[in-house]
Coordinates of C-alpha atoms and ligand atoms in Angstrom, one line a residue:
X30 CA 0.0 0.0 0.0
X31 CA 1.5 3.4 -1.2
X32 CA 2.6 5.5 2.3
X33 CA 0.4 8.6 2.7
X34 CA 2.3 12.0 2.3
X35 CA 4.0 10.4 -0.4
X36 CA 1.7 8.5 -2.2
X37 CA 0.8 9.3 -6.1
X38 CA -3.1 10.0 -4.6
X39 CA -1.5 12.2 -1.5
X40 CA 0.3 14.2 -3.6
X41 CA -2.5 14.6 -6.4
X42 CA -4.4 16.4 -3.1
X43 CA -1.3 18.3 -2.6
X44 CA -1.3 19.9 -6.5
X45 CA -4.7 20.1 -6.0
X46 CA -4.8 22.3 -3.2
X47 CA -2.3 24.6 -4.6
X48 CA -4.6 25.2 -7.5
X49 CA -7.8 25.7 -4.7
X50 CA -6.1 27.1 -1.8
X51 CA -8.0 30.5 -2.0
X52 CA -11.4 28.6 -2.9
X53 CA -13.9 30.9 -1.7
X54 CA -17.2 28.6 -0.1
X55 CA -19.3 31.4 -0.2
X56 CA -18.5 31.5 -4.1
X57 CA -18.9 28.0 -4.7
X58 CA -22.4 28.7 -3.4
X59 CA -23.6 31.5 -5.7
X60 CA -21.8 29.1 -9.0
X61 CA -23.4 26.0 -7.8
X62 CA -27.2 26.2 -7.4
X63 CA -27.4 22.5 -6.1
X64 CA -24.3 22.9 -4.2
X65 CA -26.6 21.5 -1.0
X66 CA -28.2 18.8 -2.6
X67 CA -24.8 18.0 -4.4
X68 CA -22.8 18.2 -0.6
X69 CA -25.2 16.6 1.6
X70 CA -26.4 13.0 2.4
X71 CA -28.9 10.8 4.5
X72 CA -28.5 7.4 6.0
X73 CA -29.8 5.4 9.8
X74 CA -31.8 9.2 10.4
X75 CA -28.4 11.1 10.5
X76 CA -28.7 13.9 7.7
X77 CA -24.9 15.2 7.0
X78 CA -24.8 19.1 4.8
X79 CA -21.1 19.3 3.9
X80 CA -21.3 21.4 1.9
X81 CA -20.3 24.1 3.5
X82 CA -16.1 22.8 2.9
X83 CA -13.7 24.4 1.1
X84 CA -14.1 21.6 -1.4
X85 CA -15.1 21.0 -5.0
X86 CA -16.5 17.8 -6.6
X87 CA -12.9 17.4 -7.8
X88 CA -11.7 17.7 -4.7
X89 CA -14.2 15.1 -3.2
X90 CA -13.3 12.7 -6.3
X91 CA -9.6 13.0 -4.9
X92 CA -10.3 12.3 -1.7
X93 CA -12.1 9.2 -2.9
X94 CA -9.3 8.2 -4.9
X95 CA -7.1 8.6 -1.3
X96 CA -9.4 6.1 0.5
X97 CA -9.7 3.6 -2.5
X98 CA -6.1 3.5 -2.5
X99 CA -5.6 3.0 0.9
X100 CA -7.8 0.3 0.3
X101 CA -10.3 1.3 3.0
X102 CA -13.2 -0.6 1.8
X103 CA -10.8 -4.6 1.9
X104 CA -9.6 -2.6 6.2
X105 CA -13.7 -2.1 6.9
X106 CA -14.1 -6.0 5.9
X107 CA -11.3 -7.0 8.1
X108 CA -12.6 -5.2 10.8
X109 CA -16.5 -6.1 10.7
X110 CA -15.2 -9.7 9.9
X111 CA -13.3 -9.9 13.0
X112 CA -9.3 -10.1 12.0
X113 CA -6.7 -8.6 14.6
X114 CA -6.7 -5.4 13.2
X115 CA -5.3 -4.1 16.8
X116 CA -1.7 -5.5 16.2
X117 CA -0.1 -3.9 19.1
X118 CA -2.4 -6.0 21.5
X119 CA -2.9 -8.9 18.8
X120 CA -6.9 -8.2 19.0
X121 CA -10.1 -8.1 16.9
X122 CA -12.0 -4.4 16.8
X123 CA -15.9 -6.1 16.9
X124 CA -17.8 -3.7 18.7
X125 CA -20.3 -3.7 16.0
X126 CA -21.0 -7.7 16.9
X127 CA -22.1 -6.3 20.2
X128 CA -25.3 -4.3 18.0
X129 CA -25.9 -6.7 15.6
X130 CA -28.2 -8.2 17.8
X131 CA -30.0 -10.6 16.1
X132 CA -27.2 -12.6 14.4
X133 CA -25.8 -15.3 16.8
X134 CA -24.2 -17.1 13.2
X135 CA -20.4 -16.2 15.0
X136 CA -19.4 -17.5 18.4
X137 CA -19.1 -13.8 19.6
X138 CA -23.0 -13.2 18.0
X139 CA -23.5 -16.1 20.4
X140 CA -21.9 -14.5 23.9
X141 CA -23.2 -11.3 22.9
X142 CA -26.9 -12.7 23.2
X143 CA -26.5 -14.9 26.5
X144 CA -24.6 -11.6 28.1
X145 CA -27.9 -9.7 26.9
X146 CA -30.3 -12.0 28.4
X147 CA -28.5 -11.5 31.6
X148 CA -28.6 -8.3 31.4
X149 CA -32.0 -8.0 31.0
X150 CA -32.9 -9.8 33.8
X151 CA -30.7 -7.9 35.9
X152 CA -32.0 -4.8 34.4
X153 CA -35.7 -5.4 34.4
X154 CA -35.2 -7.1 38.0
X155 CA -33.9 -3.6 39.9
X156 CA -36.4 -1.1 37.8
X157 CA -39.2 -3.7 38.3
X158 CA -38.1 -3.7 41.9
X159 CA -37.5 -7.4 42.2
X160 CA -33.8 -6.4 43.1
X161 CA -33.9 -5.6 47.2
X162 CA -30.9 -3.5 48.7
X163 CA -29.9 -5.3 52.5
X164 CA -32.8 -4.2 54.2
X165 CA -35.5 -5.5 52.1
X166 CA -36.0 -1.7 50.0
X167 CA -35.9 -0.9 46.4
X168 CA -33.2 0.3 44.5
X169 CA -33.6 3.8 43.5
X170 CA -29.9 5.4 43.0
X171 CA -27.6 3.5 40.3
X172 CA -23.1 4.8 40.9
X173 CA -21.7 4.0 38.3
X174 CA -17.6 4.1 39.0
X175 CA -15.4 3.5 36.1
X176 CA -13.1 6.2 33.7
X177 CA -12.6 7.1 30.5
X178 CA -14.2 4.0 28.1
X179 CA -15.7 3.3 31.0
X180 CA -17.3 6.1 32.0
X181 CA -17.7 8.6 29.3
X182 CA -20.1 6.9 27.3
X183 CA -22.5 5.7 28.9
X184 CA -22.7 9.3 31.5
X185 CA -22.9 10.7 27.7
X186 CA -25.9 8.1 26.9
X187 CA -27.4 8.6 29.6
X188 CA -27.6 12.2 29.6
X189 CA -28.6 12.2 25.9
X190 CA -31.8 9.9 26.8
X191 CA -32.6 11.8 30.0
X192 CA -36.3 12.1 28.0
X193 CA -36.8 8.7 28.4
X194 CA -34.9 7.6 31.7
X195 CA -37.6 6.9 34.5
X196 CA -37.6 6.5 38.1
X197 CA -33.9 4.6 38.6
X198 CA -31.5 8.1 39.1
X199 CA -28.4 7.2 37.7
X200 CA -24.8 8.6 38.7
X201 CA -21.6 8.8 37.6
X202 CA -18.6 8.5 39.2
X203 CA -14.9 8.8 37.8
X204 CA -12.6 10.8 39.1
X205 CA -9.5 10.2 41.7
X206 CA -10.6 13.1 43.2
X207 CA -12.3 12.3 46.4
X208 CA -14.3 15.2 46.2
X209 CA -16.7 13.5 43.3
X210 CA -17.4 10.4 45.0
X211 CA -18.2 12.2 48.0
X212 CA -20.5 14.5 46.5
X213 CA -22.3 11.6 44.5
X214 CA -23.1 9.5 47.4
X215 CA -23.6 12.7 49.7
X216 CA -27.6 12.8 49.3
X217 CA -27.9 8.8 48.8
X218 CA -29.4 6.2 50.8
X219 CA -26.9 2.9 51.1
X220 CA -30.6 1.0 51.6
X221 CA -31.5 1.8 48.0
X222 CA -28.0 2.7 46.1
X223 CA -26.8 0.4 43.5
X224 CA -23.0 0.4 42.8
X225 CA -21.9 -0.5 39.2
X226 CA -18.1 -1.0 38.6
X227 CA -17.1 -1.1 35.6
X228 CA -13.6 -1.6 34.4
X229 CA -13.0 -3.2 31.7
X230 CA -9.3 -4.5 33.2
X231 CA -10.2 -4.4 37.0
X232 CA -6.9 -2.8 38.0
X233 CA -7.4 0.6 36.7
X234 CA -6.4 2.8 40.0
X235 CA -9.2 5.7 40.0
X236 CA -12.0 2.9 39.7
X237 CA -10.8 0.7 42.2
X238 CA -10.0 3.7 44.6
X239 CA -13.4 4.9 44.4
X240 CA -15.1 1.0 44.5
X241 CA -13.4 0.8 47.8
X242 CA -14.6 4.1 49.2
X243 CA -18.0 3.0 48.1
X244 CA -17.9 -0.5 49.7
X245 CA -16.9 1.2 53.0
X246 CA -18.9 3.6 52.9
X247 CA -22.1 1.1 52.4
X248 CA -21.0 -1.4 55.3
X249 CA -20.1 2.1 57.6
X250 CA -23.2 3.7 57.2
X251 CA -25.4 1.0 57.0
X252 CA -26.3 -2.0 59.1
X253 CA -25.1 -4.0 56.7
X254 CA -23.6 -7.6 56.8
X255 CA -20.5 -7.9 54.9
X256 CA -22.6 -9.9 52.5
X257 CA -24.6 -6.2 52.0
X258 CA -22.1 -5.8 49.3
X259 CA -23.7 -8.8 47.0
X260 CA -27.3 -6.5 46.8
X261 CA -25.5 -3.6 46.1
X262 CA -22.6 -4.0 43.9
X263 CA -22.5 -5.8 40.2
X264 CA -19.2 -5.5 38.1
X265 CA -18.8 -5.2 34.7
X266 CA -15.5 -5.9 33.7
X267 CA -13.4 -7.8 30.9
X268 CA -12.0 -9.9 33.7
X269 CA -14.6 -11.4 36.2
X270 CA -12.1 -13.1 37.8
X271 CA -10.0 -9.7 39.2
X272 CA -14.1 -8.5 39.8
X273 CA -15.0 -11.8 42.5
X274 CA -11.6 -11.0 44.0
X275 CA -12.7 -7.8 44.5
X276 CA -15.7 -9.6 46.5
X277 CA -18.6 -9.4 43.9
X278 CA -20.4 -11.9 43.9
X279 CA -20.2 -13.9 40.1
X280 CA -24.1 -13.7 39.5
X281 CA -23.2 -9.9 39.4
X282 CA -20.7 -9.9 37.2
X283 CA -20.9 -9.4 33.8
X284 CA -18.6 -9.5 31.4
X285 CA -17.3 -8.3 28.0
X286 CA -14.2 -9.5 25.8
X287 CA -10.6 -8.1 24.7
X288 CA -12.5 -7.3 21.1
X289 CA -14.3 -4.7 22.7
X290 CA -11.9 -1.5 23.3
X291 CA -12.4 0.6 26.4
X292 CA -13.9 3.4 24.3
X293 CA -16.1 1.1 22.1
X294 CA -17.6 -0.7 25.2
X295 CA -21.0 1.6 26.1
X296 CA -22.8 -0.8 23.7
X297 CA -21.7 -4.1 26.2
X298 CA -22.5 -4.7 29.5
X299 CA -20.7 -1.4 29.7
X300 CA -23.6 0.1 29.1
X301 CA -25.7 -1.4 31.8
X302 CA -26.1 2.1 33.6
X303 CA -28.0 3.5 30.4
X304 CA -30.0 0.6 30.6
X305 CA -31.1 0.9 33.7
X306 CA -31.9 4.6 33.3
X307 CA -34.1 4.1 30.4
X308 CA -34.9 0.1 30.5
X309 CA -33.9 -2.7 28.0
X310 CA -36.2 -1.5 24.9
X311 CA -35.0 1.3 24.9
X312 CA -31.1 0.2 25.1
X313 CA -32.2 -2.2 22.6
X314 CA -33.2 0.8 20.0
X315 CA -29.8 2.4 20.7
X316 CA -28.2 -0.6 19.5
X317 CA -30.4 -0.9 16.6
X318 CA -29.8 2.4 15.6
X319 CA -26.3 2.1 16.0
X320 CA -26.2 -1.2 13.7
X321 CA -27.8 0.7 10.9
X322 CA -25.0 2.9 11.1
X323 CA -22.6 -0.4 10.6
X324 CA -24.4 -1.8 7.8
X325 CA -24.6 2.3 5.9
X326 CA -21.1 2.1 6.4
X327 CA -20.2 -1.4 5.5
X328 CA -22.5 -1.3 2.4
X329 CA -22.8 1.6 0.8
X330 CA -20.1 2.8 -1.8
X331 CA -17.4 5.4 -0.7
X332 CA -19.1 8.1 -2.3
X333 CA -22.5 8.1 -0.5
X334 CA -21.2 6.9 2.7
X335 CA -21.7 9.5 5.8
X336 CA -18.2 7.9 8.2
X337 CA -16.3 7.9 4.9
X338 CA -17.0 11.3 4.0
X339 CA -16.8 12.8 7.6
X340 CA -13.4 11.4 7.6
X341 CA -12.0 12.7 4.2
X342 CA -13.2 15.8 5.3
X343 CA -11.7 15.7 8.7
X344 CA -8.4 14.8 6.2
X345 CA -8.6 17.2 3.5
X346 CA -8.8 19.6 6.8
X347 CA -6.0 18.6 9.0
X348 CA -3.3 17.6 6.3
X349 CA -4.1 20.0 3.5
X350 CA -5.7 23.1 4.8
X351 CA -3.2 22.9 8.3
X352 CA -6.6 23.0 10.7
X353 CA -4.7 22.0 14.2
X354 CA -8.5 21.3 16.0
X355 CA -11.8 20.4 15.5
X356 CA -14.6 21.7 17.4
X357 CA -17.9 20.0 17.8
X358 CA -21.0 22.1 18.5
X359 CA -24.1 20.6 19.4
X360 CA -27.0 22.6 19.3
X361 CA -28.9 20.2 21.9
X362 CA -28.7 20.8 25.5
X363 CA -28.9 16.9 26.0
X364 CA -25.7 16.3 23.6
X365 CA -23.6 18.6 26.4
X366 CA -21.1 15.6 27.3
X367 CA -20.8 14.9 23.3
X368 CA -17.4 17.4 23.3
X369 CA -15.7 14.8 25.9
X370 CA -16.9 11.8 24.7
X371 CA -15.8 12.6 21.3
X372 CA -12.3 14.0 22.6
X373 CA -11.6 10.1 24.1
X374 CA -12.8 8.6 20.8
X375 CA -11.1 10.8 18.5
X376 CA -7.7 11.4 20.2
X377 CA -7.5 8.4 22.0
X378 CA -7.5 6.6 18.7
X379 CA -6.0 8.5 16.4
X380 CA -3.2 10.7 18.5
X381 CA -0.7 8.4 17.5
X382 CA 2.8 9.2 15.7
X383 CA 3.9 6.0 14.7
X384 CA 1.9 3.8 11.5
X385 CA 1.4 0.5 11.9
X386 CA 4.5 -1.0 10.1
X387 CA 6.8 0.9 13.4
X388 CA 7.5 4.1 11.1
X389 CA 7.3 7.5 11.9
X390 CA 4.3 9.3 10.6
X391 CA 5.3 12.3 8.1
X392 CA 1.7 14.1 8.0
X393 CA -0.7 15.2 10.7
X394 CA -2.8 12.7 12.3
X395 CA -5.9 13.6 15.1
X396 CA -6.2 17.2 15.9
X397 CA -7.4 18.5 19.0
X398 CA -10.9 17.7 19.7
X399 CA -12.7 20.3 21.8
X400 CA -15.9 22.1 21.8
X401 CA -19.6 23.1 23.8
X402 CA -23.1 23.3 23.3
X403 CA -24.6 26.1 21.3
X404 CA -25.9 28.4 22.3
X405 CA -23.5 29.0 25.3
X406 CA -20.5 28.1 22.9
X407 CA -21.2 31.5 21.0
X408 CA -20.9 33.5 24.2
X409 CA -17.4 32.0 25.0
X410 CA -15.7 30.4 22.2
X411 CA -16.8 31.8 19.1
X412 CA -14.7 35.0 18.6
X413 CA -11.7 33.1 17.7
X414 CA -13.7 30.6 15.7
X415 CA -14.7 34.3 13.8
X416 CA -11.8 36.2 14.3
X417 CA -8.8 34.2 15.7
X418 CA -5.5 33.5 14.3
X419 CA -6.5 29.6 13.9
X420 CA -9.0 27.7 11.2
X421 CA -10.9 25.9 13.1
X422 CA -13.2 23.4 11.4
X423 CA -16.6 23.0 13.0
X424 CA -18.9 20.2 13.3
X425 CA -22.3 21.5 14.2
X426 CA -25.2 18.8 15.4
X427 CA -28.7 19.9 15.3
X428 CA -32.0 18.5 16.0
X429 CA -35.3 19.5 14.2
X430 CA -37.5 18.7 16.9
X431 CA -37.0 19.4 20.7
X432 CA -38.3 17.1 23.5
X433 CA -39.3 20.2 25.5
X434 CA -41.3 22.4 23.2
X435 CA -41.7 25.6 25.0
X436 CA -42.8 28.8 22.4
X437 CA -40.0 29.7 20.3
X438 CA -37.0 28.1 21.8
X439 CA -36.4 25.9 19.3
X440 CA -36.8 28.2 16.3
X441 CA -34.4 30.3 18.2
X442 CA -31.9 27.4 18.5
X443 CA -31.6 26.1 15.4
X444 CA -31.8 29.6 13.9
X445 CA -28.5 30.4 15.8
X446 CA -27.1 27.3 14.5
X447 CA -27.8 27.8 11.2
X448 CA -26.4 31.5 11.5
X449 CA -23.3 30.0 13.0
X450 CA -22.2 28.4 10.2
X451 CA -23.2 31.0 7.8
X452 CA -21.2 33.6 9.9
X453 CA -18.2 31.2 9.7
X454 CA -18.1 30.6 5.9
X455 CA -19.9 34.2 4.5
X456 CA -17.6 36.5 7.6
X457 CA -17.7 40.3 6.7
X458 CA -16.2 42.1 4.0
X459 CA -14.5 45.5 4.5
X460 CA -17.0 47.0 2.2
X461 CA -19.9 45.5 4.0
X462 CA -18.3 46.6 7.8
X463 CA -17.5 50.5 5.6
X464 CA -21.7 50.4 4.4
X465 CA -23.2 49.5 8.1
X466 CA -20.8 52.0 10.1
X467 CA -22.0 54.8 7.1
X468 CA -25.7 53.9 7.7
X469 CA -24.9 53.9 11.8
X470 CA -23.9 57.5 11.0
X471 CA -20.3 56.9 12.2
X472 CA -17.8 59.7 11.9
X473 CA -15.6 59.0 8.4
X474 CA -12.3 59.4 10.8
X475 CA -13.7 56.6 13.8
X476 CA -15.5 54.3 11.0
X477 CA -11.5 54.0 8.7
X478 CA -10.4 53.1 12.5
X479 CA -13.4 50.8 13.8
X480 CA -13.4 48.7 10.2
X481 CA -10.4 46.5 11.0
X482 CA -11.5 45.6 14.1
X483 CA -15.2 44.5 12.8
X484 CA -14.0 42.0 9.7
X485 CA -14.5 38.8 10.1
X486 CA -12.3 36.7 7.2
X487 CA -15.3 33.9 6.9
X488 CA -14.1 31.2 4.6
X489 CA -14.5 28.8 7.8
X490 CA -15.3 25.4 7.1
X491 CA -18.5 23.2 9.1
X492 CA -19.9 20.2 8.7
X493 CA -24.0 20.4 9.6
X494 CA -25.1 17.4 11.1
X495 CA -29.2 17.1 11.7
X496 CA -31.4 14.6 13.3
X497 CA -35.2 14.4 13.8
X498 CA -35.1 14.4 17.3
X499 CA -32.8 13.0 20.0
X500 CA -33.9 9.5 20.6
X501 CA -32.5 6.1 21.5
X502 CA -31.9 5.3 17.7
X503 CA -30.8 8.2 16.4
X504 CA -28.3 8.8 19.1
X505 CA -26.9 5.2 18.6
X506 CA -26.5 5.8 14.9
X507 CA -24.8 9.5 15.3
X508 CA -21.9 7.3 18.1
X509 CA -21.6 4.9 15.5
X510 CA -21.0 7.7 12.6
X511 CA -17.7 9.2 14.7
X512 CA -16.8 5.4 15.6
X513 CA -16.2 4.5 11.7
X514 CA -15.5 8.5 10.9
X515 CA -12.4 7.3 13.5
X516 CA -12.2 4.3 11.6
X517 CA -11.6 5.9 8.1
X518 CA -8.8 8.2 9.0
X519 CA -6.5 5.5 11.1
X520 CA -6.5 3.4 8.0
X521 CA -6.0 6.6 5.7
X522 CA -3.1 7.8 8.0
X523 CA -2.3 4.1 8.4
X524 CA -1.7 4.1 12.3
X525 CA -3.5 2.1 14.8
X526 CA -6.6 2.9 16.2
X527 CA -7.2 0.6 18.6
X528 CA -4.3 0.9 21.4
X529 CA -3.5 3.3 24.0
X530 CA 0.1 3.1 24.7
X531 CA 0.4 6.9 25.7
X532 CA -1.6 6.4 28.1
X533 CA 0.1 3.8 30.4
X534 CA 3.7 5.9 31.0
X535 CA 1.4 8.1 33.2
X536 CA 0.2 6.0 35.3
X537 CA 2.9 3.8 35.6
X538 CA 5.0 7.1 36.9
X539 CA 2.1 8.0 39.2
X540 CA 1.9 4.5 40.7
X541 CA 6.3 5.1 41.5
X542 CA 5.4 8.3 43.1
X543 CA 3.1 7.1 45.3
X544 CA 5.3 5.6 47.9
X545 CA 7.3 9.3 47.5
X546 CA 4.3 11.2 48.3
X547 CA 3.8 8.8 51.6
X548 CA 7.5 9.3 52.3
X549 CA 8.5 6.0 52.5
X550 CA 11.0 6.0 49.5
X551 CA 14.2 8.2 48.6
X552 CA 13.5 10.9 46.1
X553 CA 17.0 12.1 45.0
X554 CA 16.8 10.6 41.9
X555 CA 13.8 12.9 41.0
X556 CA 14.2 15.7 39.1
X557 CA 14.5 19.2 41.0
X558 CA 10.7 20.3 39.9
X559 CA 9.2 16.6 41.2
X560 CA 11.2 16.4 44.1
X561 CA 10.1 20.2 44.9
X562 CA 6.1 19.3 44.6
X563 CA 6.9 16.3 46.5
X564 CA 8.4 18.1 49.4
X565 CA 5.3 20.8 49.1
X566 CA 3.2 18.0 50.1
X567 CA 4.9 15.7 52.8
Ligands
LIG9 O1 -7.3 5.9 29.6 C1 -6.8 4.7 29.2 C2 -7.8 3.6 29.4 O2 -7.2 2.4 29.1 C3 -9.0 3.8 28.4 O3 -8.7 3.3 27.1 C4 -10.1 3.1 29.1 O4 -11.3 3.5 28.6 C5 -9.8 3.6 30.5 O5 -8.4 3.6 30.6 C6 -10.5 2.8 31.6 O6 -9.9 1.5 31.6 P1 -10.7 0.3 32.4 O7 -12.0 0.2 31.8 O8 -9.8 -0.9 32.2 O9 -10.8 0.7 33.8

């Protein structure tokens, strides 16, 4: 396969954007009529406008060429048919077994059914209020304690469907910081609380730190009998064994495999908190909504595919146009954990430096994913998107109907949305900043001073992303877009997508200084700056 930056379909994208580099999008608008219906796409409810890129049909074409040549469509087969993609960890990527729900034709169809059954029962057990806490009482409060994959989302699930969650209140729990624990259990009864833990390695130190705080804190507040902890903790975890060591009981474990990664897992047994909050059917339909995602993306050709294009454009952004970030802007109060949960999918996956054969990568791979919900975002943020130094490529997610309909709010919304992205690709013209200070009636003198200050370059590119409505399906299918959009760009830049070796030097070093911080071991070897914060401390 030809190396990107210095393949013959790379460096057609680099000729070609010398020739388009001042491509105006507002232009490409007045010489294009259809340029909407030409740029935009439908599939599993997800409606994608992109056609508001600094891109022409020829640049698309190219961009199609990139992906055919890094032979995206034979990686996609590999990955839905379960090879180890993952090489570093020698692992197959099939979280999209875990919402094809209905075919048990593989041996992981067939464990993904049992672990659902279980699930269920579990599930429709504590909302039906069959599950008792120790003293005989319903379970009403559901902690969930885990990080990152673990964590991020199903709190962002769960937050999305807070339309449909019922009367189970569920909580999340993540940080090291004793401070969140404390506050989430603060107001809870340990009769009627419901711990999840879910790691999917069972050694991860923030999640076992907080499991232990809330195991004592049940038997220490409660009457509870040791065996308390059996009606009030389940585990979900990748191994059960490390989880009944911990002292859950095995008909509260449940587990998921190695071919789910950490930040593919809300759609396992992961995802038991959203279940809870919003009952089996309607986990079910995020599943389902989800899988229509896989089979758009697994089916239809590169050219009317919604992950593929999201990632050629996220492509054609970074590595041609130099954009360093990408900010994601849903206009939907309910998508306000989005920004995180995409930051963890993106840049977990695709900050990586190295390809897959051990070689250095010569071209930008995941830029910085950041971002906020609209409206808010355009009281904070959005005078750099306007004005700033930076391009900053945004992808804005709106929905057409809201579930609280309340006068105009929703007009107003998606109005501001819409006049986001306009704003960002139309900005204001000297000319145009000259004719409103002359019909304000500004002095000539202030009005040749105040003009530089009030243009706005424009030219910005976004991505519009619509749904009906929030809803269990729709939400699943939306995950699964950024999963493959992911998905697309590690093979293009031709890294792995699927480890997280960054991540370990950190905790490994935190784990050293721990016995330093308790001042049991000798710190002279430390630098001057640890050894300093050390002594701050002890
Ligand atoms: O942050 C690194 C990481 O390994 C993530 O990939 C993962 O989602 C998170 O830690 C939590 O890991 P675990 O589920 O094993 O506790």
């Amino acid at each position: 396969m030809d190396k990107p930056g210095i393949s013959k379909t790379w460096q057609a994208l680099i000729n070609h954007h010398d020739k388009v580099s001042d491509l105006s999008i507002k232009e490409q608008f007045v010489n294009n009529p259809k340029r909407f219906s030409d740029f935009s796409l439908k599939a599993a409810g997800i409606f994608l406008d992109y056609s508001k890129n600094r891109v022409t049909q020829e640049t698309m074409q190219l961009l199609f060429d990139l992906a055919e040549a890094s032979k995206l469509s034979e990686y996609r087969e590999k990955m839905f048919r379960g090879d180890k993609i993952n090489i570093t960890e020698k692992r197959a990527v099939l979280h999209t077994v875990l919402r094809n729900i209905d075919d048990v034709s593989t041996p992981e169809g067939r464990l993904v059914k049992t672990e659902l059954e279980r699930i269920s029962k579990c599930v429709d057990d504590v909302r039906e209020g069959r599950w008792l806490g120790y003293s005989g009482k319903e379970i009403t409060d559901v902690v969930n304690i885990g990080i990152g994959g673990s964590d991020l989302g199903p709190a962002m699930v769960v937050r999305a469907l807070q339309p449909y969650t019922t009367h189970i209140k569920v909580h999340f729990v993540s940080n090291i910081d004793a401070t969140h624990i404390s506050e989430a259990i603060e107001h809870l009864n340990p009769e009627t609380t419901l711990f999840i833990i879910a790691s999917k390695t069972f050694t991860t130190q923030e999640t076992l730190t907080n499991a232990l705080a809330a195991k004592q804190w049940l038997l220490s507040q409660s009457q509870a009998a040791t065996n308390a902890i059996h009606q009030h903790f389940i585990g979900v975890t990748a191994k059960p064994e490390r989880a009944i060591e911990f002292g859950l009981h095995q008909d509260n474990v449940f587990p998921f495999w190695d071919w789910v990664g950490g930040r593919f897992s809300l759609w396992s047994a992961i995802g038991i908190s959203i279940a809870l909050a919003v009952g089996m059917e309607k986990f079910y339909e995020l599943l389902r909504g989800a899988h229509e995602m896989d089979e758009h993306f697994r089916s239809a050709p590169l050219n009317k595919n919604l992950p593929v294009i999201l990632g050629l454009i996220g492509i054609w952004n970074i590595d041609f146009l130099g954009a360093n970030t990408q900010a994601i802007i849903p206009y939907d109060q309910y998508l306000d954990l989005l920004p995180a949960y995409l930051q963890q999918l993106e840049m977990e996956s695709n900050g990586k430096r190295v390809c897959i054969d051990g070689s250095e990568v010569t071209y930008k791979t995941a830029p910085i994913i950041w971002g906020g919900i609209g409206t808010n975002s355009q009281h904070s943020f959005h005078q750099l998107l306007m004005q700033g130094t930076q391009m900053v490529p945004v992808d804005f997610i709106a929905s057409l109907h809201s579930h609280n309909p309340i006068g105009d709010h929703h007009l107003l919304l998606y109005a501001n949305c819409l006049a986001q992205s306009q704003a960002l690709m139309c900005g204001r013209s000297k000319d145009e900043v000259m004719q409103e200070l002359k019909m304000q009636q500004i002095p000539d003198e202030e009005a040749a001073e105040l003009v530089w200050h009030k243009i706005i370059p424009g030219n910005v590119p976004s991505n519009t992303i619509v749904l009906d409505k929030i809803d269990p399906a729709t939400l699943g299918a939306l995950i699964a877009l950024y999963e493959h959009k992911v998905f697309v760009q590690g093979v293009i830049w031709q890294i792995n997508s699927f480890d997280q070796w960054g991540v370990e030097l950190g905790k490994h070093m935190a784990t050293k200084l721990v016995p330093m911080l308790q001042d049991e071991r000798d710190i002279s070897d430390l630098d001057s700056s640890t050894q300093g914060l050390i002594n701050l401390f002890i």
